[in-house]
Amino acid sequence: MKFSNKLRVLMVLLVCAVIMAAMPAYAKSKKVRVYKGNPAKYVFLFIGDGMGMPQKGATEAFTGEQLLMNTFPAQGMTTTYAADRFITGSAASATALASGQKTNIGMLGMAPNQKHVKSVAEMAKDDGKKVGIVSSVSIDHATPAAFYAHVPTRGQYYDIDVALSESNFDFFGGGGLKDVANKKKNSQNYKGNALDLIKKAGYKVVTDKEEFMALKPADGKVISWNSWLQDAKAMPYAMDMRPQDITLPEFTAKAIEMLDNPEGFFLMVEGGKIDWACHANDAAAFIKNTIAFDDSIAKAVDFAKKHPKETLIVVTGDHECGGLTLGFAGTKYGSYYDALKPQTISFQQFSDQIVKLWKEEHKGKASFEDFEPTITHYFGLEFEGDAKKNPLVVKGYQLAMLKDAYDRTMKGENEFKSPELYNLYGGYDPLTVTITHVLNNNAGLGWTSYKHTGVPVATSAMGVGSSSFNGYYDNVDIAYKIMSIMGMTPKVHASIDNAAFAAK
């Protein structure tokens, strides 16, 4: 009996010790969420979709200059897992960043039980601030949608477009709208053409650059997208843009101009095509888009210099994409980023226009050797010379890979059930993705996936309360920290409207 009592006491003490050991870390986490200074009046959240540490490092190595976001005084690392999967998706990650709520893959603006949660953007609007949402992909894509929509499936684009019309946010800019007429037939709440609803809600729709640049705050609520939407209603890749296209930095600068007011504002800007380029394993494309993203951050920094005691700028990634490595087995310790500079167009532009036109004109009758000058013209790869001295020279085994991929492209193959072929091409045009693989590998870059990965991402901040973003924390903590610095209670806030949108 005495032994039994002693054992009970020992077990209680052991449990208490375990709890006490855990408490300091928990208490520290709670303490760092609470900001006690004057609230920030102007808040920027920049999200580099698919932008992990390797993407930032490769961009700096390519340009030879430090990214502006990497100069910020506060630097942290952020975990990204979803509620139901270790490797997150953009919808789950954006919901965490926007509202502090962990949710399941594909869900937007709601908990796993489908209860709606408020985003910091919605809370800012309720607080009397103006709100803007900018993205280089469609404005109803997962990341931007998490700040104003509440749907169980991210593919409910019609419902998301309707939510945009009802958000009363002040500025939307970047890509277009994917399903204003409910062509996917996955909504049970059809209310009419969503673009008509957006116009009826008082939004001015602008797609011409000259008209866009002339916009003034007196024009009221605005939704604007670039006149040329390259793929899936997204803006063109930065390296494919023409003079008449509106760039991400230009959208950001105009958003700041339109939102600036005495009550303050919240602006979210997403560099969405960093992710898409990494899915396709195209280093030059993601680097050029990361540069454009950093140039957009510069617009916010210029604004912050005028309002240093009232502005917070936070920059993060929602996840890494592509499993990018800064190093490749074939180049050992060598890095040759200059080899990426001759590439003049993205994989998308090359496959959509150059390869398509070649197939139409030659109908399978031209050889790979006939196509070699085209590859050299757009990517800089060379088919003669010493591969040991020049990273642009194609090696023997790479030539065999390119020829096989060319044959598959000419046959129209682009979906691969075989694991071996999927590992080679993913779901992309075989020739195009093989070209970028060869070029990237020769530059000293490796890819391990066509999807996201689970590695932590970097978060940086400057301005009011920015020291809160130092350290190691989860993506939900970014939402809590922003809430706290904006003078809001740092917690998940339930939305008043919890009527679930049901997908068919």
Short mmCIF file of N, CA and C in Angstrom, two decimals, residues 54-55 57-59 61-62 281 283-284 286-287 323-341 381 387 390-393 395 397-398 435-448:
data_model
loop_
_atom_site.label_atom_id
_atom_site.label_comp_id
_atom_site.label_asym_id
_atom_site.label_seq_id
_atom_site.Cartn_x
_atom_site.Cartn_y
_atom_site.Cartn_z
N PRO A 54 15.26 28.21 -50.86
CA PRO A 54 16.03 27.99 -52.10
C PRO A 54 15.67 28.97 -53.21
N GLN A 55 14.39 29.29 -53.33
CA GLN A 55 13.97 30.23 -54.37
C GLN A 55 14.59 31.60 -54.14
N GLY A 57 17.36 32.20 -52.37
CA GLY A 57 18.81 32.08 -52.53
C GLY A 57 19.22 32.05 -53.99
N ALA A 58 18.47 31.32 -54.82
CA ALA A 58 18.79 31.24 -56.24
C ALA A 58 18.64 32.60 -56.91
N THR A 59 17.62 33.36 -56.50
CA THR A 59 17.40 34.68 -57.08
C THR A 59 18.56 35.62 -56.75
N ALA A 61 21.62 34.69 -56.04
CA ALA A 61 22.80 34.21 -56.77
C ALA A 61 22.74 34.64 -58.23
N PHE A 62 21.56 34.64 -58.80
CA PHE A 62 21.36 35.03 -60.20
C PHE A 62 21.64 36.52 -60.40
N ASN A 281 9.17 23.43 -62.85
CA ASN A 281 10.64 23.30 -62.77
C ASN A 281 11.34 24.22 -63.75
N ALA A 283 13.52 27.45 -63.62
CA ALA A 283 14.23 28.34 -62.71
C ALA A 283 14.22 29.79 -63.19
N ALA A 284 14.48 30.02 -64.45
CA ALA A 284 14.52 31.40 -64.95
C ALA A 284 13.19 32.09 -64.74
N PHE A 286 10.82 31.41 -62.41
CA PHE A 286 10.53 31.75 -61.01
C PHE A 286 11.45 32.86 -60.51
N ILE A 287 12.68 32.90 -60.99
CA ILE A 287 13.61 33.96 -60.57
C ILE A 287 13.10 35.32 -61.03
N GLY A 323 10.68 21.31 -54.62
CA GLY A 323 11.81 20.65 -53.97
C GLY A 323 13.13 21.11 -54.56
N LEU A 324 13.26 22.44 -54.72
CA LEU A 324 14.46 23.01 -55.35
C LEU A 324 15.68 22.84 -54.46
N THR A 325 16.79 22.44 -55.06
CA THR A 325 18.06 22.36 -54.34
C THR A 325 19.09 23.26 -55.01
N LEU A 326 19.84 23.99 -54.19
CA LEU A 326 20.91 24.84 -54.71
C LEU A 326 22.18 24.01 -54.78
N GLY A 327 22.22 23.16 -55.76
CA GLY A 327 23.29 22.19 -55.94
C GLY A 327 22.74 21.00 -56.68
N PHE A 328 23.56 20.41 -57.54
CA PHE A 328 23.11 19.28 -58.36
C PHE A 328 24.26 18.28 -58.47
N ALA A 329 23.91 16.99 -58.45
CA ALA A 329 24.94 15.94 -58.49
C ALA A 329 25.88 16.10 -59.67
N GLY A 330 25.34 16.48 -60.81
CA GLY A 330 26.16 16.57 -62.02
C GLY A 330 27.15 17.71 -62.02
N THR A 331 26.89 18.75 -61.21
CA THR A 331 27.82 19.88 -61.15
C THR A 331 28.63 19.90 -59.86
N LYS A 332 28.37 18.92 -58.99
CA LYS A 332 29.11 18.79 -57.73
C LYS A 332 29.04 20.10 -56.94
N TYR A 333 30.18 20.74 -56.70
CA TYR A 333 30.19 21.99 -55.95
C TYR A 333 30.05 23.22 -56.83
N GLY A 334 29.87 23.01 -58.11
CA GLY A 334 29.81 24.15 -59.03
C GLY A 334 28.43 24.78 -59.12
N SER A 335 28.40 26.10 -59.29
CA SER A 335 27.17 26.85 -59.53
C SER A 335 27.41 27.79 -60.69
N TYR A 336 26.50 27.75 -61.68
CA TYR A 336 26.71 28.52 -62.90
C TYR A 336 25.41 29.25 -63.28
N TYR A 337 25.01 30.18 -62.43
CA TYR A 337 23.71 30.83 -62.61
C TYR A 337 23.65 31.70 -63.86
N ASP A 338 24.80 32.11 -64.38
CA ASP A 338 24.78 32.88 -65.62
C ASP A 338 24.23 32.06 -66.78
N ALA A 339 24.25 30.73 -66.64
CA ALA A 339 23.72 29.87 -67.71
C ALA A 339 22.21 30.05 -67.88
N LEU A 340 21.55 30.62 -66.86
CA LEU A 340 20.10 30.83 -66.95
C LEU A 340 19.75 32.11 -67.70
N LYS A 341 20.72 32.99 -67.86
CA LYS A 341 20.43 34.31 -68.41
C LYS A 341 20.05 34.33 -69.89
N LEU A 381 20.93 26.94 -74.88
CA LEU A 381 21.64 25.66 -74.89
C LEU A 381 22.35 25.46 -76.23
N ALA A 387 31.47 20.57 -73.06
CA ALA A 387 30.56 20.66 -71.93
C ALA A 387 31.29 20.85 -70.61
N ASN A 390 31.85 24.78 -70.74
CA ASN A 390 30.71 25.65 -70.97
C ASN A 390 29.43 24.95 -70.47
N PRO A 391 28.80 25.46 -69.42
CA PRO A 391 27.60 24.81 -68.88
C PRO A 391 26.40 24.85 -69.82
N LEU A 392 26.48 25.64 -70.88
CA LEU A 392 25.37 25.70 -71.83
C LEU A 392 25.45 24.59 -72.88
N VAL A 393 26.55 23.89 -72.93
CA VAL A 393 26.70 22.80 -73.90
C VAL A 393 25.98 21.56 -73.38
N LYS A 395 25.22 17.80 -72.77
CA LYS A 395 26.03 16.58 -72.65
C LYS A 395 25.39 15.44 -73.42
N TYR A 397 24.33 12.35 -72.62
CA TYR A 397 23.13 11.72 -72.05
C TYR A 397 21.95 12.68 -72.06
N GLN A 398 22.22 13.99 -71.95
CA GLN A 398 21.15 14.98 -72.01
C GLN A 398 20.57 15.08 -73.41
N ILE A 435 13.98 20.50 -71.47
CA ILE A 435 14.89 21.62 -71.74
C ILE A 435 15.22 22.38 -70.45
N THR A 436 14.18 22.71 -69.65
CA THR A 436 14.45 23.45 -68.41
C THR A 436 15.22 22.60 -67.41
N HIS A 437 14.97 21.28 -67.39
CA HIS A 437 15.74 20.41 -66.51
C HIS A 437 17.22 20.43 -66.89
N VAL A 438 17.51 20.29 -68.17
CA VAL A 438 18.90 20.29 -68.63
C VAL A 438 19.57 21.61 -68.30
N LEU A 439 18.90 22.70 -68.62
CA LEU A 439 19.46 24.03 -68.38
C LEU A 439 19.68 24.27 -66.88
N ASN A 440 18.66 23.95 -66.07
CA ASN A 440 18.75 24.19 -64.63
C ASN A 440 19.82 23.31 -63.99
N ASN A 441 19.87 22.04 -64.40
CA ASN A 441 20.89 21.13 -63.86
C ASN A 441 22.29 21.62 -64.20
N ASN A 442 22.50 22.07 -65.42
CA ASN A 442 23.81 22.56 -65.82
C ASN A 442 24.21 23.84 -65.09
N ALA A 443 23.18 24.57 -64.61
CA ALA A 443 23.45 25.77 -63.82
C ALA A 443 23.78 25.42 -62.37
N GLY A 444 23.51 24.16 -61.99
CA GLY A 444 23.77 23.73 -60.62
C GLY A 444 22.54 23.72 -59.74
N LEU A 445 21.35 23.59 -60.36
CA LEU A 445 20.08 23.54 -59.63
C LEU A 445 19.42 22.19 -59.86
N GLY A 446 18.84 21.65 -58.81
CA GLY A 446 18.14 20.38 -58.92
C GLY A 446 16.68 20.52 -58.49
N TRP A 447 15.83 19.71 -59.09
CA TRP A 447 14.40 19.67 -58.72
C TRP A 447 14.07 18.26 -58.25
N THR A 448 13.28 18.14 -57.19
CA THR A 448 12.90 16.82 -56.68
C THR A 448 11.41 16.55 -56.79
#
